[in-house]
XYZ file of C-alpha atoms in Angstrom:
619
model
C 37.272 -23.885 29.137
C 40.549 -23.735 27.217
C 40.711 -21.609 24.037
C 41.207 -24.646 21.809
C 38.310 -26.494 23.411
C 36.145 -23.363 23.193
C 36.996 -22.993 19.512
C 36.103 -26.630 18.851
C 32.859 -26.245 20.819
C 31.944 -23.094 18.877
C 32.689 -24.774 15.536
C 30.546 -27.751 16.467
C 27.682 -25.438 17.459
C 27.907 -23.513 14.195
C 27.965 -26.742 12.201
C 24.960 -28.082 14.110
C 22.979 -24.869 13.607
C 23.831 -24.831 9.880
C 22.865 -28.482 9.497
C 19.533 -27.952 11.276
C 18.783 -24.848 9.192
C 19.660 -26.646 5.951
C 17.585 -29.693 6.919
C 14.585 -27.550 7.886
C 14.809 -25.549 4.662
C 15.176 -28.695 2.544
C 12.279 -30.504 4.193
C 9.968 -27.484 3.961
C 10.938 -26.865 0.328
C 10.397 -30.488 -0.715
C 7.143 -30.834 1.210
C 5.773 -27.550 -0.113
C 6.900 -28.345 -3.650
C 5.224 -31.760 -3.521
C 2.002 -30.153 -2.298
C 2.166 -27.567 -5.099
C 2.765 -30.310 -7.679
C -0.238 -32.296 -6.434
C -2.491 -29.221 -6.481
C -1.231 -28.303 -9.959
C -2.087 -31.765 -11.290
C -5.612 -31.474 -9.893
C -6.012 -28.081 -11.555
C -4.626 -29.480 -14.811
C -7.219 -32.279 -14.659
C -9.985 -29.731 -14.130
C -8.778 -27.247 -16.752
C -7.913 -29.839 -19.418
C -11.223 -31.668 -19.014
C -13.187 -28.433 -19.226
C -11.307 -27.139 -22.283
C -11.468 -30.478 -24.110
C -15.208 -30.582 -23.446
C -15.632 -27.018 -24.732
C -13.675 -27.800 -27.918
C -15.638 -31.012 -28.520
C -19.005 -29.457 -27.785
C -19.541 -28.181 -31.367
C -17.729 -30.909 -33.335
C -21.027 -32.067 -34.850
C -22.275 -28.641 -35.917
C -20.367 -28.022 -39.215
C -21.162 -31.480 -40.571
C -24.841 -30.911 -39.733
C -25.067 -28.412 -42.601
C -24.327 -31.206 -45.102
C -27.883 -32.403 -44.498
C -29.355 -28.953 -45.190
C -30.454 -28.793 -48.862
C -30.508 -24.980 -49.010
C -26.806 -24.824 -48.076
C -25.775 -27.159 -50.908
C -28.005 -25.242 -53.336
C -26.331 -21.955 -52.346
C -22.876 -23.487 -52.858
C -23.978 -24.464 -56.401
C -25.559 -21.027 -57.046
C -23.593 -18.534 -54.914
C -25.123 -15.486 -56.654
C -28.715 -16.364 -55.794
C -29.603 -13.596 -53.283
C -32.946 -15.069 -52.293
C -31.295 -18.392 -51.536
C -28.555 -16.576 -49.603
C -31.220 -14.838 -47.489
C -32.866 -18.195 -46.663
C -29.535 -19.799 -45.727
C -28.675 -16.822 -43.478
C -31.948 -17.305 -41.622
C -31.361 -21.073 -41.378
C -27.849 -20.570 -39.984
C -29.152 -18.002 -37.523
C -31.732 -20.426 -36.196
C -29.293 -23.348 -35.938
C -26.714 -21.212 -34.149
C -29.307 -19.805 -31.749
C -30.138 -23.366 -30.711
C -26.531 -24.595 -30.560
C -25.110 -21.513 -28.805
C -21.875 -21.134 -30.815
C -20.227 -17.769 -31.389
C -20.630 -17.846 -35.179
C -21.753 -20.219 -37.956
C -21.094 -19.520 -41.639
C -20.637 -21.153 -45.065
C -17.628 -20.625 -47.357
C -17.395 -21.363 -51.081
C -14.559 -23.267 -52.703
C -12.881 -19.970 -53.579
C -12.765 -18.946 -49.884
C -15.566 -16.338 -50.066
C -18.089 -16.324 -47.193
C -21.471 -16.896 -48.841
C -23.778 -16.977 -45.799
C -23.477 -16.337 -42.062
C -25.685 -16.620 -39.021
C -24.772 -13.057 -37.988
C -25.363 -11.502 -41.412
C -26.156 -7.807 -41.180
C -24.472 -7.409 -37.786
C -21.200 -5.509 -37.139
C -18.195 -7.800 -37.459
C -19.959 -10.356 -39.681
C -17.564 -12.211 -42.036
C -20.170 -12.250 -44.824
C -18.494 -11.383 -48.146
C -14.906 -11.784 -46.868
C -12.251 -13.834 -48.663
C -10.941 -16.354 -46.092
C -9.011 -18.567 -48.490
C -5.788 -17.761 -46.605
C -7.093 -19.307 -43.373
C -5.663 -22.802 -42.679
C -9.010 -24.238 -41.605
C -10.413 -23.516 -45.075
C -7.519 -25.203 -46.880
C -7.466 -28.156 -44.445
C -11.209 -28.806 -44.815
C -11.054 -28.754 -48.635
C -8.047 -31.093 -48.601
C -8.782 -33.339 -45.605
C -12.553 -32.808 -45.013
C -11.996 -31.281 -41.529
C -9.993 -28.370 -40.194
C -9.230 -26.844 -36.820
C -7.704 -23.435 -36.116
C -7.344 -20.827 -33.359
C -7.121 -17.208 -34.370
C -8.327 -13.657 -34.010
C -11.357 -12.887 -36.169
C -10.551 -10.853 -39.289
C -13.770 -8.813 -39.148
C -14.741 -9.019 -35.452
C -11.274 -8.832 -33.868
C -12.380 -11.432 -31.269
C -10.358 -14.630 -30.818
C -11.980 -18.014 -31.180
C -11.560 -21.674 -32.096
C -12.676 -22.549 -35.641
C -14.031 -25.987 -36.642
C -14.536 -26.550 -40.381
C -16.094 -29.346 -42.436
C -16.064 -29.857 -46.225
C -19.576 -29.891 -47.715
C -20.102 -32.211 -50.690
C -23.204 -33.646 -52.416
C -24.167 -37.249 -51.618
C -22.009 -39.703 -53.653
C -23.608 -41.692 -56.475
C -23.788 -45.462 -56.181
C -20.350 -47.041 -56.654
C -18.933 -43.682 -57.794
C -15.890 -41.914 -56.347
C -16.613 -39.284 -53.648
C -17.563 -35.967 -55.250
C -15.387 -32.884 -54.829
C -16.364 -30.529 -51.992
C -18.613 -27.632 -52.916
C -17.537 -25.496 -49.968
C -16.835 -25.432 -46.244
C -19.071 -25.064 -43.174
C -17.355 -23.327 -40.259
C -18.323 -22.795 -36.627
C -16.460 -20.370 -34.378
C -16.316 -21.249 -30.682
C -15.669 -18.453 -28.175
C -13.386 -19.405 -25.290
C -13.807 -16.192 -23.284
C -16.001 -17.904 -20.667
C -13.333 -20.575 -20.238
C -10.715 -17.899 -19.623
C -12.960 -16.185 -17.094
C -13.404 -19.486 -15.223
C -9.614 -19.926 -15.119
C -9.212 -16.579 -13.368
C -11.129 -17.963 -10.374
C -8.484 -20.656 -9.847
C -5.265 -20.076 -7.876
C -2.090 -19.380 -9.836
C -1.873 -18.642 -13.554
C -3.173 -20.805 -16.426
C -1.844 -20.596 -19.993
C -2.731 -22.396 -23.222
C 0.062 -22.637 -25.822
C -0.513 -23.482 -29.471
C 1.729 -25.640 -31.630
C 4.131 -22.705 -32.123
C 4.552 -22.159 -28.376
C 2.529 -18.920 -28.425
C 0.193 -18.078 -25.518
C -3.317 -17.997 -27.030
C -5.384 -18.246 -23.825
C -4.468 -17.232 -20.310
C -5.290 -15.474 -17.089
C -2.775 -12.702 -17.792
C -3.770 -10.381 -20.639
C -0.230 -8.983 -20.952
C 1.103 -12.497 -21.697
C -1.364 -13.323 -24.495
C -0.077 -13.706 -28.073
C 3.530 -13.862 -26.856
C 5.748 -16.895 -27.607
C 7.916 -18.593 -25.020
C 10.866 -18.272 -27.384
C 11.466 -16.262 -30.574
C 9.673 -17.857 -33.537
C 11.623 -19.294 -36.448
C 11.530 -17.533 -39.819
C 9.207 -20.173 -41.314
C 6.757 -19.850 -38.411
C 6.796 -16.060 -38.678
C 6.073 -16.297 -42.404
C 3.197 -18.682 -41.722
C 1.663 -16.326 -39.107
C 1.993 -13.411 -41.523
C -0.144 -15.280 -44.073
C -2.688 -16.929 -41.761
C -2.846 -14.037 -39.241
C -3.827 -16.190 -36.232
C -2.732 -13.525 -33.730
C -4.124 -10.445 -35.443
C -1.618 -7.605 -35.261
C 0.149 -8.773 -32.072
C 3.932 -8.001 -32.147
C 4.790 -11.546 -30.878
C 7.326 -10.262 -28.355
C 8.781 -13.333 -26.562
C 8.251 -13.835 -22.845
C 11.310 -13.984 -20.596
C 10.795 -17.737 -20.066
C 13.916 -19.236 -18.419
C 13.757 -22.847 -17.250
C 15.948 -23.521 -14.220
C 15.253 -27.143 -13.193
C 13.171 -30.106 -14.362
C 11.595 -32.181 -11.581
C 10.892 -35.895 -11.513
C 7.232 -35.616 -12.547
C 8.118 -33.437 -15.542
C 7.180 -30.114 -13.960
C 9.763 -27.358 -14.112
C 11.070 -24.509 -12.005
C 11.414 -21.379 -14.097
C 11.827 -17.613 -14.054
C 9.122 -15.718 -15.944
C 8.727 -11.954 -16.279
C 10.532 -11.210 -13.023
C 8.895 -13.967 -10.940
C 9.720 -17.575 -10.067
C 7.134 -20.275 -10.797
C 6.473 -23.995 -10.737
C 5.238 -24.886 -14.237
C 3.133 -28.019 -14.750
C 1.824 -28.783 -18.229
C -0.344 -31.228 -20.159
C -1.206 -31.758 -23.824
C -4.868 -31.512 -24.835
C -6.646 -34.364 -26.576
C -8.813 -32.275 -28.911
C -6.199 -29.782 -30.115
C -2.389 -29.634 -30.493
C -2.166 -27.288 -27.518
C -0.330 -27.433 -24.226
C -1.919 -26.339 -20.970
C 0.503 -24.809 -18.449
C -0.364 -24.129 -14.805
C 1.965 -21.694 -13.014
C 2.270 -21.490 -9.230
C 4.317 -18.726 -7.643
C 7.267 -19.966 -5.596
C 7.592 -16.852 -3.431
C 5.242 -18.154 -0.658
C 7.013 -21.522 -0.707
C 10.405 -19.817 -0.449
C 9.166 -17.756 2.481
C 7.904 -20.920 4.248
C 11.240 -22.641 3.632
C 13.116 -19.659 5.067
C 10.911 -19.675 8.150
C 11.491 -23.391 8.590
C 15.235 -22.846 8.190
C 15.103 -20.224 10.925
C 13.118 -22.602 13.139
C 15.682 -25.343 12.520
C 18.518 -22.967 13.306
C 16.856 -21.995 16.589
C 16.311 -25.648 17.430
C 19.930 -26.378 16.565
C 21.029 -23.501 18.762
C 18.857 -24.721 21.621
C 20.630 -28.099 21.863
C 24.108 -26.637 22.559
C 22.547 -24.215 25.003
C 20.888 -27.090 26.854
C 24.145 -29.037 26.825
C 26.016 -25.986 28.034
C 23.449 -25.440 30.790
C 23.780 -29.085 31.859
C 27.563 -28.783 32.042
C 27.233 -25.572 34.001
C 24.830 -27.244 36.384
C 27.181 -30.190 36.863
C 30.065 -27.858 37.488
C 28.007 -25.879 39.964
C 27.102 -29.030 41.866
C 30.745 -30.032 41.980
C 31.694 -26.603 43.250
C 28.918 -26.764 45.848
C 30.243 -30.025 47.224
C 33.796 -28.639 47.162
C 33.148 -25.279 48.755
C 30.071 -23.392 49.914
C 31.981 -20.174 49.536
C 32.656 -20.820 45.850
C 28.934 -21.468 45.392
C 28.097 -18.134 47.001
C 30.523 -16.363 44.679
C 29.009 -18.066 41.661
C 25.555 -17.076 42.867
C 26.580 -13.470 43.328
C 28.131 -13.437 39.848
C 24.943 -14.841 38.374
C 22.851 -12.188 40.140
C 25.085 -9.473 38.723
C 24.656 -10.868 35.216
C 20.877 -10.931 35.643
C 20.847 -7.309 36.785
C 23.062 -6.295 33.856
C 20.931 -8.142 31.299
C 17.742 -6.697 32.819
C 19.159 -3.186 32.479
C 20.133 -3.888 28.861
C 16.657 -5.272 28.151
C 14.974 -2.190 29.599
C 17.267 0.076 27.581
C 16.449 -1.851 24.397
C 12.723 -1.665 25.192
C 12.938 2.108 25.656
C 14.738 2.401 22.299
C 11.981 0.412 20.610
C 9.252 2.595 22.141
C 11.137 5.712 21.031
C 11.530 4.354 17.504
C 7.822 3.576 17.360
C 6.946 7.103 18.434
C 9.293 8.575 15.807
C 7.777 6.401 13.066
C 4.232 7.488 13.997
C 5.321 11.136 14.103
C 6.900 10.760 10.645
C 3.691 9.389 9.111
C 1.594 12.137 10.714
C 4.021 14.826 9.574
C 4.027 13.470 6.024
C 0.236 13.577 6.008
C 0.172 17.178 7.194
C 2.662 18.178 4.473
C 0.327 16.608 1.916
C -2.711 18.500 3.229
C -0.878 21.865 3.598
C 0.172 21.908 -0.073
C -3.355 22.631 -1.337
C -4.067 25.796 0.738
C -0.535 27.058 0.031
C -1.091 26.649 -3.714
C -4.405 28.512 -3.404
C -2.704 31.346 -1.472
C -0.109 31.636 -4.244
C -2.889 31.801 -6.844
C -4.733 34.539 -4.899
C -1.501 36.513 -4.394
C -0.688 36.400 -8.127
C -4.282 37.394 -8.845
C -4.008 40.345 -6.454
C -0.900 41.600 -8.318
C -2.786 41.555 -11.633
C -5.792 43.307 -10.063
C -3.539 46.029 -8.562
C -2.075 46.693 -11.990
C -5.631 47.322 -13.214
C -6.522 49.501 -10.201
C -9.218 47.131 -8.941
C -8.560 47.671 -5.216
C -11.930 46.345 -4.097
C -11.192 42.989 -5.755
C -7.679 43.042 -4.233
C -9.261 43.447 -0.784
C -11.485 40.437 -1.477
C -8.442 38.320 -2.437
C -6.606 39.384 0.735
C -9.621 38.380 2.810
C -9.577 34.951 1.140
C -5.828 34.654 1.891
C -6.572 35.452 5.540
C -9.205 32.692 5.629
C -6.697 30.250 4.112
C -4.147 31.237 6.771
C -6.788 30.467 9.407
C -7.379 27.139 7.670
C -3.643 26.319 7.774
C -3.693 26.992 11.509
C -6.699 24.714 11.889
C -4.934 21.965 9.881
C -1.833 22.031 12.093
C -4.069 21.980 15.164
C -5.626 18.698 13.933
C -2.490 16.619 14.498
C -4.144 15.267 17.652
C -7.102 13.894 15.651
C -5.059 10.882 14.481
C -4.652 9.703 18.114
C -7.721 11.177 19.837
C -11.257 11.600 18.654
C -12.553 15.168 18.459
C -14.635 16.330 21.390
C -16.592 18.708 19.126
C -19.891 17.140 17.960
C -20.660 17.327 14.213
C -22.796 20.305 13.164
C -25.172 20.817 10.222
C -23.216 21.857 7.129
C -24.699 22.865 3.761
C -23.034 20.949 0.928
C -23.439 23.598 -1.799
C -21.069 26.212 -0.248
C -18.515 23.556 0.710
C -18.395 22.284 -2.882
C -18.100 25.877 -4.124
C -15.144 26.511 -1.776
C -13.428 23.336 -2.961
C -13.995 24.385 -6.582
C -12.478 27.784 -5.829
C -9.328 26.221 -4.287
C -8.856 24.142 -7.410
C -10.046 26.701 -9.969
C -6.637 27.276 -11.502
C -5.902 23.570 -11.874
C -9.382 22.953 -13.341
C -8.873 25.675 -15.933
C -5.307 24.665 -16.876
C -6.307 21.019 -17.278
C -9.351 21.948 -19.387
C -11.754 20.184 -17.020
C -15.503 20.775 -17.353
C -16.848 21.010 -13.781
C -20.447 20.129 -12.909
C -22.301 20.372 -9.575
C -25.603 18.524 -9.085
C -26.941 18.810 -5.508
C -30.610 18.214 -4.849
C -32.154 19.682 -2.848
C -29.937 22.733 -3.159
C -29.944 23.309 0.622
C -29.004 19.692 1.432
C -27.240 19.578 4.814
C -25.127 16.890 6.513
C -23.680 16.420 9.992
C -19.922 16.983 9.656
C -16.962 19.239 10.373
C -17.068 21.811 7.569
C -13.272 22.222 7.244
C -12.687 18.477 7.210
C -15.493 17.905 4.686
C -13.898 20.524 2.433
C -10.518 18.818 2.952
C -11.940 15.501 1.672
C -13.622 17.137 -1.329
C -10.465 19.036 -2.333
C -8.419 15.845 -2.108
C -10.876 13.781 -4.203
C -11.272 16.518 -6.826
C -7.513 17.130 -7.042
C -6.878 13.417 -7.554
C -9.500 13.383 -10.333
C -7.873 16.376 -12.076
C -4.442 14.691 -11.874
C -5.825 11.430 -13.311
C -7.564 13.172 -16.219
C -4.545 15.383 -16.949
C -2.333 12.298 -17.218
C -4.843 10.506 -19.480
C -3.818 11.673 -22.965
C -5.633 8.981 -24.965
C -4.306 6.906 -27.867
C -1.598 8.413 -30.151
C -3.047 10.202 -33.165
C -6.503 10.514 -31.597
C -8.042 13.693 -30.078
C -7.641 14.075 -26.320
C -10.585 12.607 -24.405
C -13.128 14.968 -22.855
C -12.362 15.839 -19.253
C -15.411 16.111 -17.002
C -15.619 16.283 -13.227
C -19.000 15.984 -11.530
C -19.922 16.379 -7.845
C -23.394 14.960 -7.181
C -25.316 14.697 -3.882
C -28.688 13.155 -3.035
C -30.416 11.994 0.155
C -30.038 8.250 0.642
C -32.116 7.018 3.560
C -30.809 8.739 6.716
C -27.554 9.599 4.932
C -26.486 11.832 2.090
C -24.736 10.149 -0.844
C -22.010 12.467 -2.161
C -20.365 11.269 -5.411
C -17.236 12.600 -7.123
C -16.988 11.250 -10.710
C -14.389 11.850 -13.404
C -13.865 10.778 -17.017
C -10.243 9.702 -16.518
C -8.656 6.274 -17.008
C -10.116 4.827 -13.798
C -8.329 3.114 -10.920
C -5.868 0.328 -11.657
C -7.218 -3.082 -10.646
C -4.096 -3.914 -8.589
C -4.437 -0.686 -6.558
C -8.229 -0.611 -6.073
C -8.379 -3.143 -3.140
C -5.604 -1.242 -1.278
C -6.640 2.272 -2.276
C -7.207 3.564 1.263
C -4.028 2.096 2.733
C -1.199 4.532 3.621
C 1.478 5.230 0.987
C -0.483 3.478 -1.822
C -0.456 5.713 -4.918
C -0.287 5.403 -8.716
C 1.359 8.802 -9.115
C 5.060 9.070 -10.063
C 7.627 9.547 -7.288
C 7.597 13.101 -5.972
C 3.999 13.816 -7.072
C 2.097 12.039 -4.323
C 2.649 10.533 -0.880
C -0.273 8.090 -0.998
C -1.774 9.549 2.218
C -4.651 11.725 0.954
C -7.199 8.923 0.524
C -6.172 7.273 3.795
C -6.750 10.576 5.635
C -10.041 11.125 3.766
C -11.309 7.666 4.797
C -10.283 8.423 8.403
C -12.275 11.683 8.296
C -15.296 9.844 6.831
C -15.279 7.299 9.650
C -14.968 9.984 12.339
C -17.944 11.783 10.785
C -20.069 8.632 11.085
C -19.910 7.874 7.371
C -17.949 5.859 4.813
C -15.762 6.487 1.774
C -15.595 3.950 -1.068
C -14.240 3.880 -4.621
C -15.189 2.084 -7.827
C -14.616 2.229 -11.573
C -17.481 3.440 -13.756
C -18.686 1.148 -16.534
C -18.483 4.002 -19.042
C -14.924 4.884 -17.987
C -13.421 6.919 -15.173
C -13.572 6.593 -11.384
C -16.295 7.276 -8.830
C -15.777 8.017 -5.115
C -18.881 7.639 -2.918
C -18.893 9.622 0.349
C -21.771 8.680 2.695
C -22.513 11.231 5.469
C -25.305 11.426 8.058
C -28.065 13.825 7.088
C -28.598 16.853 9.329
C -31.930 16.659 11.216
C -34.612 19.099 10.069
C -34.595 22.417 11.908
C -37.219 22.871 14.676
C -38.004 26.061 16.480
C -35.029 28.310 15.898
C -33.597 28.604 12.437
C -31.108 25.961 11.416
C -27.393 26.825 11.451
C -26.135 28.186 8.179
C -22.860 27.249 6.567
C -20.147 29.689 5.644
C -20.843 31.732 2.494
C -19.810 30.080 -0.743
C -16.539 31.092 -2.290
C -16.609 33.439 -5.222
C -16.788 32.135 -8.768
C -13.196 31.149 -9.677
C -13.719 32.535 -13.206
C -14.803 36.011 -12.007
C -11.256 37.509 -12.080
C -8.232 36.574 -14.191
C -5.854 34.364 -12.226
C -2.342 33.953 -13.588
């Protein structure tokens, strides 16, 4: 083929491949976007109907108090304590039946005269709420509606108010309101239901501020900076409590035909579909991430490009075949030469393919070796730190002439050196299972050894350490060194978490407690490691035992310790799990098979427990 013809052929192929890739990307993007829009509309129907129903559920309740004589009597005589007590009981009973969050009565001056939760923490009884819009609106227009954070309780809710007035006399003008009945509706259950739906759901009030949503860090933040008048209004009415009203990074990129928009929000790209509620001047916004759709479009573009590349290849093969047939009819010798050339190309490509395959195998081996080496570095750091602690301790003891204690420290250093040798010997355990069967190991000495290795860090971090093993001689089937390795890793992680948990500014540092507890649990032993730290982040908890997953800053953790610990647990015939404690902190649960009771000869005994880490001063 001539150079000019080859250039034209190449240009046509490139254009065809680009056109197929663009068409595939466009079709996948439009199809996926249409599917997302349809799903978003269905979710909007579901969410809007549910929220409208929740807001309308208690519409009748404030006006119901107009038919309660005691309430009107209290509004006429607000200082009558006996009457106030009766109205509190009446409101409590009504609210218990209706199921609202709060029900209370306000005088014309804005003071709360009676409440269904009187005497309970966070009750608004006795507060001046004249600054709240729902009070002013009810007195002026008979009804009021308002969303805000409770002044006394600090919990957000939707307030419905109704002006209470005595029955009008015959052919007389309507009497002036005596006060206001208010019901507070909690929307927390609605928010919880939203979190079960795909994507994100937001509710925006008339100022464009997020008041409900599936993302806590987006709540009480406006889409755009509020105007001066709106800021002044929020300062008086305090609908958002003390929230700083920092705007979201809401950047609209494109408006689609159905009114939905493509936007960038807090570092992500979303499809935003919205709807206005019927019962409140709010907008519901459903956000769907575009990252999966973009990935699908890219894959379809690649498929189109491959299809576009296949057509020129087929055409080229057909031309080659036609030329070969022509050459065959012209000369059998030329056909043989072409055949030999083709065979040589096949051999060359086969050799290249084998070389590439060998490179891939080598790269895979290097990657596996890198991960194993990184894990060993992580596990070697702890014994090395303990050896440094013992060496420094020995220097101090020598200065005081305590040679017997120095000898004990040197013996411990020798044991740690043996442990380092054992750790390096375990590199094969990641690829091959150990041929050594598990042996009975007493938990008490193993926990004591782990405490000793971490004694300096426990003392410097001010951690109160507690051991609760019952029975004291509880034994499990395990490898003693590996069991100690898991305990040291879990305890060290707990110390790091508690040391980094400083508490709120201006408040005393939280207590730091670390507890190792063990009990028989069926045919297993349940070994728990609990701390009083901040707990495990919700985004990390499902992936906690995956390699290289860590919440520690760069340089302070490789994210391999828990993965290795889980591997050891499985090889020992047990499990390792993690959870957050309800009272705060994290709990790791290590299940190990119980050692069978000894028969005949005495049962094997574990290595002696390490010395008390507080027995000698350690610098």
